[in-house]
XYZ file of N, CA and C in Angstrom:
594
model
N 20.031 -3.980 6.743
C 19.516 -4.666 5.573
C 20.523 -5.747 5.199
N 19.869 -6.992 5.058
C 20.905 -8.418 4.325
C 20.822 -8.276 2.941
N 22.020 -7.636 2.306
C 21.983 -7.937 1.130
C 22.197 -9.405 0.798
N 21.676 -10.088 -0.667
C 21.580 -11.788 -0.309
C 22.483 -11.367 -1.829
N 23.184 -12.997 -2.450
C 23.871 -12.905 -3.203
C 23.574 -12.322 -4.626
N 22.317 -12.344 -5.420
C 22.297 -11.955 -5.973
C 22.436 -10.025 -5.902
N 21.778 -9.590 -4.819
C 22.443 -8.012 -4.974
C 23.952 -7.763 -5.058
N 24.308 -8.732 -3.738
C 25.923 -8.139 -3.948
C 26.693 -8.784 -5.531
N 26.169 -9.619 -6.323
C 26.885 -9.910 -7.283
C 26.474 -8.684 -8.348
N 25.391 -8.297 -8.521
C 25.613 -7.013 -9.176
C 26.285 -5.463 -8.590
N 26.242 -5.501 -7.053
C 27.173 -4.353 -6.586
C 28.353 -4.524 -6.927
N 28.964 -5.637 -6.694
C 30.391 -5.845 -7.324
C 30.502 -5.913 -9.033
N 29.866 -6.493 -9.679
C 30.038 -5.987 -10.808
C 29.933 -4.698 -11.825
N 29.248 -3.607 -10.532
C 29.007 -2.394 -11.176
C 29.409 -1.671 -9.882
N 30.553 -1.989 -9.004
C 31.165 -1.044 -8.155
C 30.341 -0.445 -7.852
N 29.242 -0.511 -6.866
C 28.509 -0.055 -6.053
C 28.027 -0.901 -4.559
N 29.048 -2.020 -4.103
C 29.153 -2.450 -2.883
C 29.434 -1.107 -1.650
N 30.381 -0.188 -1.773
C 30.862 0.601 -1.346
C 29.463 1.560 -1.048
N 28.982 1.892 -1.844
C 27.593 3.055 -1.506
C 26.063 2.296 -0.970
N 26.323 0.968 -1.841
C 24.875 0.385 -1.326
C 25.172 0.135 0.669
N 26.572 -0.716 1.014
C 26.422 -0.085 2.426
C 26.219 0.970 2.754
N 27.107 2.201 2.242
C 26.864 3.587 3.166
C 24.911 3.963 3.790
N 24.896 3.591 2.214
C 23.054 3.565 2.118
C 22.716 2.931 3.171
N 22.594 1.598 3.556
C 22.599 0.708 4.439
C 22.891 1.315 5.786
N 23.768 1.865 6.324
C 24.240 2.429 7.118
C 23.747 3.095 7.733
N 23.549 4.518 6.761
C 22.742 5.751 6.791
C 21.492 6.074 6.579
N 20.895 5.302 5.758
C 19.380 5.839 5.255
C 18.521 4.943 5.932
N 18.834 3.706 6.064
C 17.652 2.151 6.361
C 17.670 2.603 7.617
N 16.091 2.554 7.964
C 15.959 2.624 9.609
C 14.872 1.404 9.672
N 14.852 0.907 11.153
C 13.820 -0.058 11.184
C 12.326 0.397 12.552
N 12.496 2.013 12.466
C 11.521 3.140 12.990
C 10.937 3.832 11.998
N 9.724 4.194 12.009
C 9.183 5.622 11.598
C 9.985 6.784 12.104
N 10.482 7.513 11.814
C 11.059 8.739 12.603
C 9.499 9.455 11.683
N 9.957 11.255 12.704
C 8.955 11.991 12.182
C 8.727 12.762 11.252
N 9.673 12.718 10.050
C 9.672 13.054 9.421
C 8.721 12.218 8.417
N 9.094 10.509 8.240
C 9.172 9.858 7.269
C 7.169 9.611 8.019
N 6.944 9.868 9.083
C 5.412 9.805 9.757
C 4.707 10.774 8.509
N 5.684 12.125 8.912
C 4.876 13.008 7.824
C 4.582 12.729 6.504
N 5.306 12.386 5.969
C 5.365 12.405 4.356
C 4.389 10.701 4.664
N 4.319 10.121 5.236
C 3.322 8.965 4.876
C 1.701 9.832 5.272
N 1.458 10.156 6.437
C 0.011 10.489 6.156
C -0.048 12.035 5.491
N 0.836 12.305 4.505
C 0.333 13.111 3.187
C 0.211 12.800 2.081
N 0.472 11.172 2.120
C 0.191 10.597 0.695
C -1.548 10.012 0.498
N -2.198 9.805 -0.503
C -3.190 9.593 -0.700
C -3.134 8.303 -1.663
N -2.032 7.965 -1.520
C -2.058 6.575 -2.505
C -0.530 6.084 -2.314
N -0.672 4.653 -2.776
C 0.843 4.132 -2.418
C 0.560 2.350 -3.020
N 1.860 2.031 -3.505
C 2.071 0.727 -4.299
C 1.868 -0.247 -3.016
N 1.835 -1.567 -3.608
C 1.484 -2.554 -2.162
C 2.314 -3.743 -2.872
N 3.300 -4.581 -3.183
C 3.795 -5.221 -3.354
C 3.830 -6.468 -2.510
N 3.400 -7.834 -2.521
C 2.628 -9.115 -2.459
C 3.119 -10.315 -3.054
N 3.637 -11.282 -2.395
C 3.993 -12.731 -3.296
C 3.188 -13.459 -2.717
N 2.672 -14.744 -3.626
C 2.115 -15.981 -2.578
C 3.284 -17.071 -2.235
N 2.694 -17.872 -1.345
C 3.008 -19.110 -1.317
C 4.571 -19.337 -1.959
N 4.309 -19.428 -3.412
C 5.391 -20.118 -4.081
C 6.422 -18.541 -4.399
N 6.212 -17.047 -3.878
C 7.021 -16.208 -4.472
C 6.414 -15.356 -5.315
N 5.369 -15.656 -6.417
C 4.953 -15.460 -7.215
C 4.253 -13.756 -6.889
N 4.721 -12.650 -7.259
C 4.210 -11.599 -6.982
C 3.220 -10.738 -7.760
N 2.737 -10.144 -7.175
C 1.641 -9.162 -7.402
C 1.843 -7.864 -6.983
N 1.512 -6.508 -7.156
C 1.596 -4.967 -7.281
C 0.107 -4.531 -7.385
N -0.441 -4.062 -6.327
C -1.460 -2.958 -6.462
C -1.168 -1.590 -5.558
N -2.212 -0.815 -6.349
C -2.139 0.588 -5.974
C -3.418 0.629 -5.591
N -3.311 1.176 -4.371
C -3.831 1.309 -3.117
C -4.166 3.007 -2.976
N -5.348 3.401 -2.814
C -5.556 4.749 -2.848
C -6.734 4.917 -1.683
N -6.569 6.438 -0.731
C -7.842 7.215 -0.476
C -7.258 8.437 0.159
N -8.368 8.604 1.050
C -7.649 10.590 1.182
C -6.251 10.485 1.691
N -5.903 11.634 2.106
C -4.229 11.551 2.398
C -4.824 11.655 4.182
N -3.679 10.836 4.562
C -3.652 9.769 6.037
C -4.287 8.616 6.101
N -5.016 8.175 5.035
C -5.670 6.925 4.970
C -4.857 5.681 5.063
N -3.488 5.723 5.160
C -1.971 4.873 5.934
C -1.706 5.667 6.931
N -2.107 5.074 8.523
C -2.182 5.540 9.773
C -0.656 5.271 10.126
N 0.293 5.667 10.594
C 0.909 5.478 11.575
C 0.831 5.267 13.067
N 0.944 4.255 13.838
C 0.048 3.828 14.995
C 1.098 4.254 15.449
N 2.510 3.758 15.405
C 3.094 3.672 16.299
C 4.560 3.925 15.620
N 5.843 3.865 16.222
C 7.693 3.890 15.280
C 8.107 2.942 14.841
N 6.728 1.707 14.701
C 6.932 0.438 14.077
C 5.731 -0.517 13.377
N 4.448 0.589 13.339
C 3.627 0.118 12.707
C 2.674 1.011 11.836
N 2.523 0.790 10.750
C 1.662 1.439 10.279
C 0.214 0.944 9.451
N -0.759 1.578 9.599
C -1.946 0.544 9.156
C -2.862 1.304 8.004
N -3.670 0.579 7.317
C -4.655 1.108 6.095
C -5.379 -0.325 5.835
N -6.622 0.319 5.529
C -7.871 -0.041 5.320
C -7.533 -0.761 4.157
N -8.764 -2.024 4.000
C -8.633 -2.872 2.597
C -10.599 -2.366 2.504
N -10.578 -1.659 0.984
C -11.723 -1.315 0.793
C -12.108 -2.222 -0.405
N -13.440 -2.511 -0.307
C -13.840 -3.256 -1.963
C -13.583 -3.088 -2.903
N -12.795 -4.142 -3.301
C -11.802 -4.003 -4.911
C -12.897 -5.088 -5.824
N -12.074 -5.662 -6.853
C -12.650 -6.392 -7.111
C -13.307 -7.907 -7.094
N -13.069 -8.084 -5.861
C -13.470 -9.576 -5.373
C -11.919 -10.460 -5.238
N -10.754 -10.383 -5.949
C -10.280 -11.634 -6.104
C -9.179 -11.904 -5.012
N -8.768 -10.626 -4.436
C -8.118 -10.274 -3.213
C -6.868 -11.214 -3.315
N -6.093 -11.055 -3.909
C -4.881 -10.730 -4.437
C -3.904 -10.167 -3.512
N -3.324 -9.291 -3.186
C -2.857 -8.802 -2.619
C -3.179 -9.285 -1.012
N -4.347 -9.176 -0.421
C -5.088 -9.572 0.608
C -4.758 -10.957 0.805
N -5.168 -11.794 -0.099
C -5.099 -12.978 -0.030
C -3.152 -13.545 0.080
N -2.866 -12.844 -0.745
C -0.855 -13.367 -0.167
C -0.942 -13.003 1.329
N -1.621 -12.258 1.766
C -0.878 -11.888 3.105
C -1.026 -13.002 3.992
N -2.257 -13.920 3.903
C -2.852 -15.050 4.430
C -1.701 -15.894 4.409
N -1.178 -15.765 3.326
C 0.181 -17.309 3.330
C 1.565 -16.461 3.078
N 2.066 -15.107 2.947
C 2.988 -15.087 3.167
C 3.596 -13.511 3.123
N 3.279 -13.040 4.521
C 2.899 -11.762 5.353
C 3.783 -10.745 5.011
N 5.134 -10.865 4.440
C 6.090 -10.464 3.805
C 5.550 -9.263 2.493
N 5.938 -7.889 3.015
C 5.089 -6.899 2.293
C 6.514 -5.508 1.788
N 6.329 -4.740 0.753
C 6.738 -3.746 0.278
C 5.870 -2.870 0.242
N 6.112 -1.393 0.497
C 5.075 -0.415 0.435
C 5.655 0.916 0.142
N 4.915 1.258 -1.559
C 6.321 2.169 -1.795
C 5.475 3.792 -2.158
N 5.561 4.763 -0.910
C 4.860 6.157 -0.998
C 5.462 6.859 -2.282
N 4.881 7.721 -2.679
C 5.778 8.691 -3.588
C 4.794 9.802 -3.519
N 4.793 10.525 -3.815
C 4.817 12.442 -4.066
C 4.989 12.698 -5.468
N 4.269 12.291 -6.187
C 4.639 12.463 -7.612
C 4.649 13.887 -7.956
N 3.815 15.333 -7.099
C 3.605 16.609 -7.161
C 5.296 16.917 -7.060
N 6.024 16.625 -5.512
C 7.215 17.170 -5.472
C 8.270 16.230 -5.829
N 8.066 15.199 -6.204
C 9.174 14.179 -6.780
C 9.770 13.652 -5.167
N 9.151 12.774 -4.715
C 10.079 12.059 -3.334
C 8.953 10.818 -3.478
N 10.305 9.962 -2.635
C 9.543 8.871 -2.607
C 9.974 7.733 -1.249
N 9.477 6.967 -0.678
C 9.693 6.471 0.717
C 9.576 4.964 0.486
N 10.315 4.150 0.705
C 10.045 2.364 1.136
C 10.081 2.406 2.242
N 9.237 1.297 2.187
C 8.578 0.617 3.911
C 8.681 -0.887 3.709
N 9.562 -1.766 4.082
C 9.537 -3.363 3.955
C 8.994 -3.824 5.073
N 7.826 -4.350 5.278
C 7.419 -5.465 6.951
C 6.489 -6.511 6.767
N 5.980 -6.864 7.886
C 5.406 -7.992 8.240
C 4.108 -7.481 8.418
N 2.998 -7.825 7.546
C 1.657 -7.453 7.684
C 0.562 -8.661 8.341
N -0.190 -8.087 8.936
C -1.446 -8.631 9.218
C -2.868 -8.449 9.096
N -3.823 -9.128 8.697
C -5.444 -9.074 8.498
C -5.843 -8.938 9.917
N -6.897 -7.832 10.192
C -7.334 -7.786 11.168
C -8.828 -6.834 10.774
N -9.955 -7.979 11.175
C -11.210 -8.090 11.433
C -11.751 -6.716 12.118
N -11.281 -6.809 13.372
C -11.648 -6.301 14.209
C -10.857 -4.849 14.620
N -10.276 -4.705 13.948
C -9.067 -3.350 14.245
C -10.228 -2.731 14.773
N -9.312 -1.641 16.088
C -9.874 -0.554 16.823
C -10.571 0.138 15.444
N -9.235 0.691 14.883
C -8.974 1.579 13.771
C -10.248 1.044 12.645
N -11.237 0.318 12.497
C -11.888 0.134 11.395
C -12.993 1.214 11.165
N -13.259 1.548 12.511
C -14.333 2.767 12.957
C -13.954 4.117 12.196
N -12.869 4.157 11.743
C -12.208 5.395 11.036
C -12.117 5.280 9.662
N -12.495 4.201 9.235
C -12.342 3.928 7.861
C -13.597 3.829 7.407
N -14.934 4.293 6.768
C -16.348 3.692 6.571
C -15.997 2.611 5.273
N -16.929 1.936 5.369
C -17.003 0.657 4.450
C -16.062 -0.049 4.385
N -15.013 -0.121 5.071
C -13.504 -0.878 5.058
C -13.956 -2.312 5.354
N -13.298 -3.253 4.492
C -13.863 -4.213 5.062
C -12.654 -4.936 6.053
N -11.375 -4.678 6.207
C -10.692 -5.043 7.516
C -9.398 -3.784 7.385
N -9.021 -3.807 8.245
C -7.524 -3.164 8.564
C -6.437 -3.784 8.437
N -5.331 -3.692 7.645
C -3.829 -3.919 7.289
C -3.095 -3.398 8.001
N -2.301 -3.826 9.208
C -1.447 -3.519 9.883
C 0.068 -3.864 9.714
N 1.138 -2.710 9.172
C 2.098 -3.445 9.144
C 3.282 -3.171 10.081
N 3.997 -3.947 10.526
C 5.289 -3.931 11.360
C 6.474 -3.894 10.611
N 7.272 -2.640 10.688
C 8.356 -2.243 9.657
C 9.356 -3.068 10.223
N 10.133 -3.531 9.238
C 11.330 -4.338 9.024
C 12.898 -3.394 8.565
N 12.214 -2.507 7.541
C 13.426 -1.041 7.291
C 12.102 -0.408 6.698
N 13.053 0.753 6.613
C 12.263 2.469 5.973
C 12.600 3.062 5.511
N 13.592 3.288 4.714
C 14.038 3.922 3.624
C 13.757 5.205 2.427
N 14.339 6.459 2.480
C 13.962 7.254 1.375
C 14.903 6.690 0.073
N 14.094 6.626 -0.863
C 14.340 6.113 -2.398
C 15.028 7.142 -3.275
N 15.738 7.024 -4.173
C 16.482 8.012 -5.696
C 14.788 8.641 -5.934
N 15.048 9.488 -5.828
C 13.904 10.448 -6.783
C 13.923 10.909 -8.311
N 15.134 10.701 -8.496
C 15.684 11.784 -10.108
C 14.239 10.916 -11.125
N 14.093 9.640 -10.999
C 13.762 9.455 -12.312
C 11.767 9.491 -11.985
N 11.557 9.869 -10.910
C 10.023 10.214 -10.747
C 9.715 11.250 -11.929
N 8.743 11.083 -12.699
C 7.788 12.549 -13.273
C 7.108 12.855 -12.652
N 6.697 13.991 -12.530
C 6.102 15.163 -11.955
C 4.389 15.120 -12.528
N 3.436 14.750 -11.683
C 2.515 14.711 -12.128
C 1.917 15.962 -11.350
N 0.441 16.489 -12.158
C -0.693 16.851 -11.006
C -1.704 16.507 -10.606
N -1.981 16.692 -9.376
C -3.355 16.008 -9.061
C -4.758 16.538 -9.568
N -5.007 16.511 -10.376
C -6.775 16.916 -10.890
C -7.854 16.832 -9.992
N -8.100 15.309 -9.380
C -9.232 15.987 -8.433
C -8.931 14.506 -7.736
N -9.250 13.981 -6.496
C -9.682 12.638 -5.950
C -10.750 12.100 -6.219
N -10.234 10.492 -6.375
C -11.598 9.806 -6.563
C -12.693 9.799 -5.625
N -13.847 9.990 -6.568
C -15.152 9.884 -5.887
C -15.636 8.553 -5.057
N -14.629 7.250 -5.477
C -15.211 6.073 -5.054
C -14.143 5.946 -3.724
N -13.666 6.768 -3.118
C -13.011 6.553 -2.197
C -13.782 6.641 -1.233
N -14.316 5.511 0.145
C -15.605 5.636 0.800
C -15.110 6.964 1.770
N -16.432 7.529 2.078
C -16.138 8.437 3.039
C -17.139 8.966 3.686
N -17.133 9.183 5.085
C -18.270 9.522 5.730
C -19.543 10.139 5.254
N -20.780 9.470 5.498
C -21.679 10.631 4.939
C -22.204 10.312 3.637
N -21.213 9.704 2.769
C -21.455 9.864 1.516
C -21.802 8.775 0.617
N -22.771 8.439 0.056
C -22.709 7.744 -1.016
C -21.529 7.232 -1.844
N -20.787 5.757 -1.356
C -20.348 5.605 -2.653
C -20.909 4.996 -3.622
N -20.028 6.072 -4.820
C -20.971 5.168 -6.497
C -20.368 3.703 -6.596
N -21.609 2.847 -8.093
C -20.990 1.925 -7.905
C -20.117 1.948 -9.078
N -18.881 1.280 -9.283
C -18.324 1.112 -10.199
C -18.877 1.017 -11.631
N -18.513 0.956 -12.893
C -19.109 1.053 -13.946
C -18.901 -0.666 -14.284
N -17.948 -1.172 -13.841
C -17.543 -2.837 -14.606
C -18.745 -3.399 -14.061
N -19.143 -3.072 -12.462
C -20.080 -3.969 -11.755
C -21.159 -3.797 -12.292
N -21.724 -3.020 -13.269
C -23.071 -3.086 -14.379
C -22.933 -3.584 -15.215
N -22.013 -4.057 -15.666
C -21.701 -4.914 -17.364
C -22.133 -6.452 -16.901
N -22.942 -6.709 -17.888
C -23.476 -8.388 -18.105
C -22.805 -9.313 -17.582
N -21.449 -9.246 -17.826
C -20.643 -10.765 -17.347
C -19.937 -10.106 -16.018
N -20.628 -9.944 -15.260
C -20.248 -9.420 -13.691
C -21.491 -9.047 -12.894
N -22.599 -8.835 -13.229
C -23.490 -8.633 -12.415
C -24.110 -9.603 -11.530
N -24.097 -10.918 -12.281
C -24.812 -12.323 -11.510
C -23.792 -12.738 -10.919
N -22.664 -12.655 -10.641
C -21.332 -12.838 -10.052
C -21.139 -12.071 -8.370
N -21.583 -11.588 -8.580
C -21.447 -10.255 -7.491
C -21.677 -10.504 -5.964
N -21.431 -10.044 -4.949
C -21.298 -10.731 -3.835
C -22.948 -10.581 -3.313
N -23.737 -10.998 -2.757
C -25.632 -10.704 -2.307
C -25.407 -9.383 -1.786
N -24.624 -9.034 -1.237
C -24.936 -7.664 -0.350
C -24.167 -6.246 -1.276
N -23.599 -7.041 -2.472
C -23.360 -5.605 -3.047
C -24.200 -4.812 -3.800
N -23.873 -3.159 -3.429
C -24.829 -2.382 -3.459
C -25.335 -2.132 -5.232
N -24.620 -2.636 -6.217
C -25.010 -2.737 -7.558
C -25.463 -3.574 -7.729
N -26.130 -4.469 -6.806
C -27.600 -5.236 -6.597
C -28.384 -5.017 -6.651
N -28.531 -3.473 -5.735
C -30.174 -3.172 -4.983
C -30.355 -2.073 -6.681
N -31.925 -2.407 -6.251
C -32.633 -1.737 -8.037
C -32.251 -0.448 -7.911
N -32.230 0.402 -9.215
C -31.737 1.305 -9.086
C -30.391 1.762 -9.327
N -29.470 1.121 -8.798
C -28.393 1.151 -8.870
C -27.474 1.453 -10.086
């Protein structure tokens, strides 16, 4: 990992040059090992961190069953982009500037994992066949991998998974925003809070 000047000017001012290498040293890998494989396809959700063009960043949370972030390979890992809300955000930085953060956590047992790489849009992924309704596959190529401080995670529980997570077989519902007045005539022709009924 390159620390750039602004980190090391706060390691040195708070005497932590000394540990942020060891960290560096010891923890940053630029592989999946199998451990850090595991704890990714047992998460069911995970942050997605995104700048455009000019830097300017964006944060979404990214959810579906747990393995729905594939590990392909000890340097890539991939997940589905499912219908959000149209403005593709996140999606759309990757177009101009592929540069990605991806941060797992375990909020049940308190752990948590970074993944920094180089992502790509892909149409056609093998992998789309495994995802229903996905509309492309996110593939990313790790840069480092890192386990994170846990102390200051809370401890949540999981109540139940969302129903709008697509999944074989099943009906997904449609959202509740996509029925409200100032969003319905907006809506893409083929979405399903189109067809009557709905």
């Amino acid at each position: 990992m390159e620390f750039h000047d602004g980190s090391r000017e706060l390691q040195d001012r708070f005497d932590t040059r000394r540990i942020a290498d060891r960290i560096d040293d010891v923890l940053v890998k630029d592989t999946i090992d199998d451990r850090s494989a595991a704890f990714i396809a047992r998460r069911d959700m995970f942050f997605l961190a995104t700048a455009d063009a000019q830097g300017r960043p964006t944060c979404s949370y990214k959810g579906g069953d747990p393995g729905f972030v594939r590990v392909v390979d000890e340097r890539t890992v991939a997940f589905p982009n499912y219908d959000g809300n149209g403005m593709y955000l996140s999606a759309g930085n990757l177009l101009v500037n592929p540069h990605v953060g991806m941060l797992f956590i375990d909020l049940v047992r308190g752990s948590r994992l970074r993944l920094d790489g180089v992502a790509r849009i892909d149409e056609d992924d093998e992998l789309a066949a495994d995802y229903p309704q996905a509309q492309f596959v996110v593939r990313v190529t790790v840069d480092r991998l890192y386990p994170n401080c846990p102390r200051y995670i809370h401890r949540y529980e999981q109540v139940e998974r969302s129903a709008f997570v697509p999944r074989a077989g099943t009906p997904t519902p449609v959202p509740d925003w996509k029925r409200q007045s100032w969003a319905a005539d907006a809506l893409p022709a083929d979405d399903t809070a189109r067809r009557t009924g709905e």
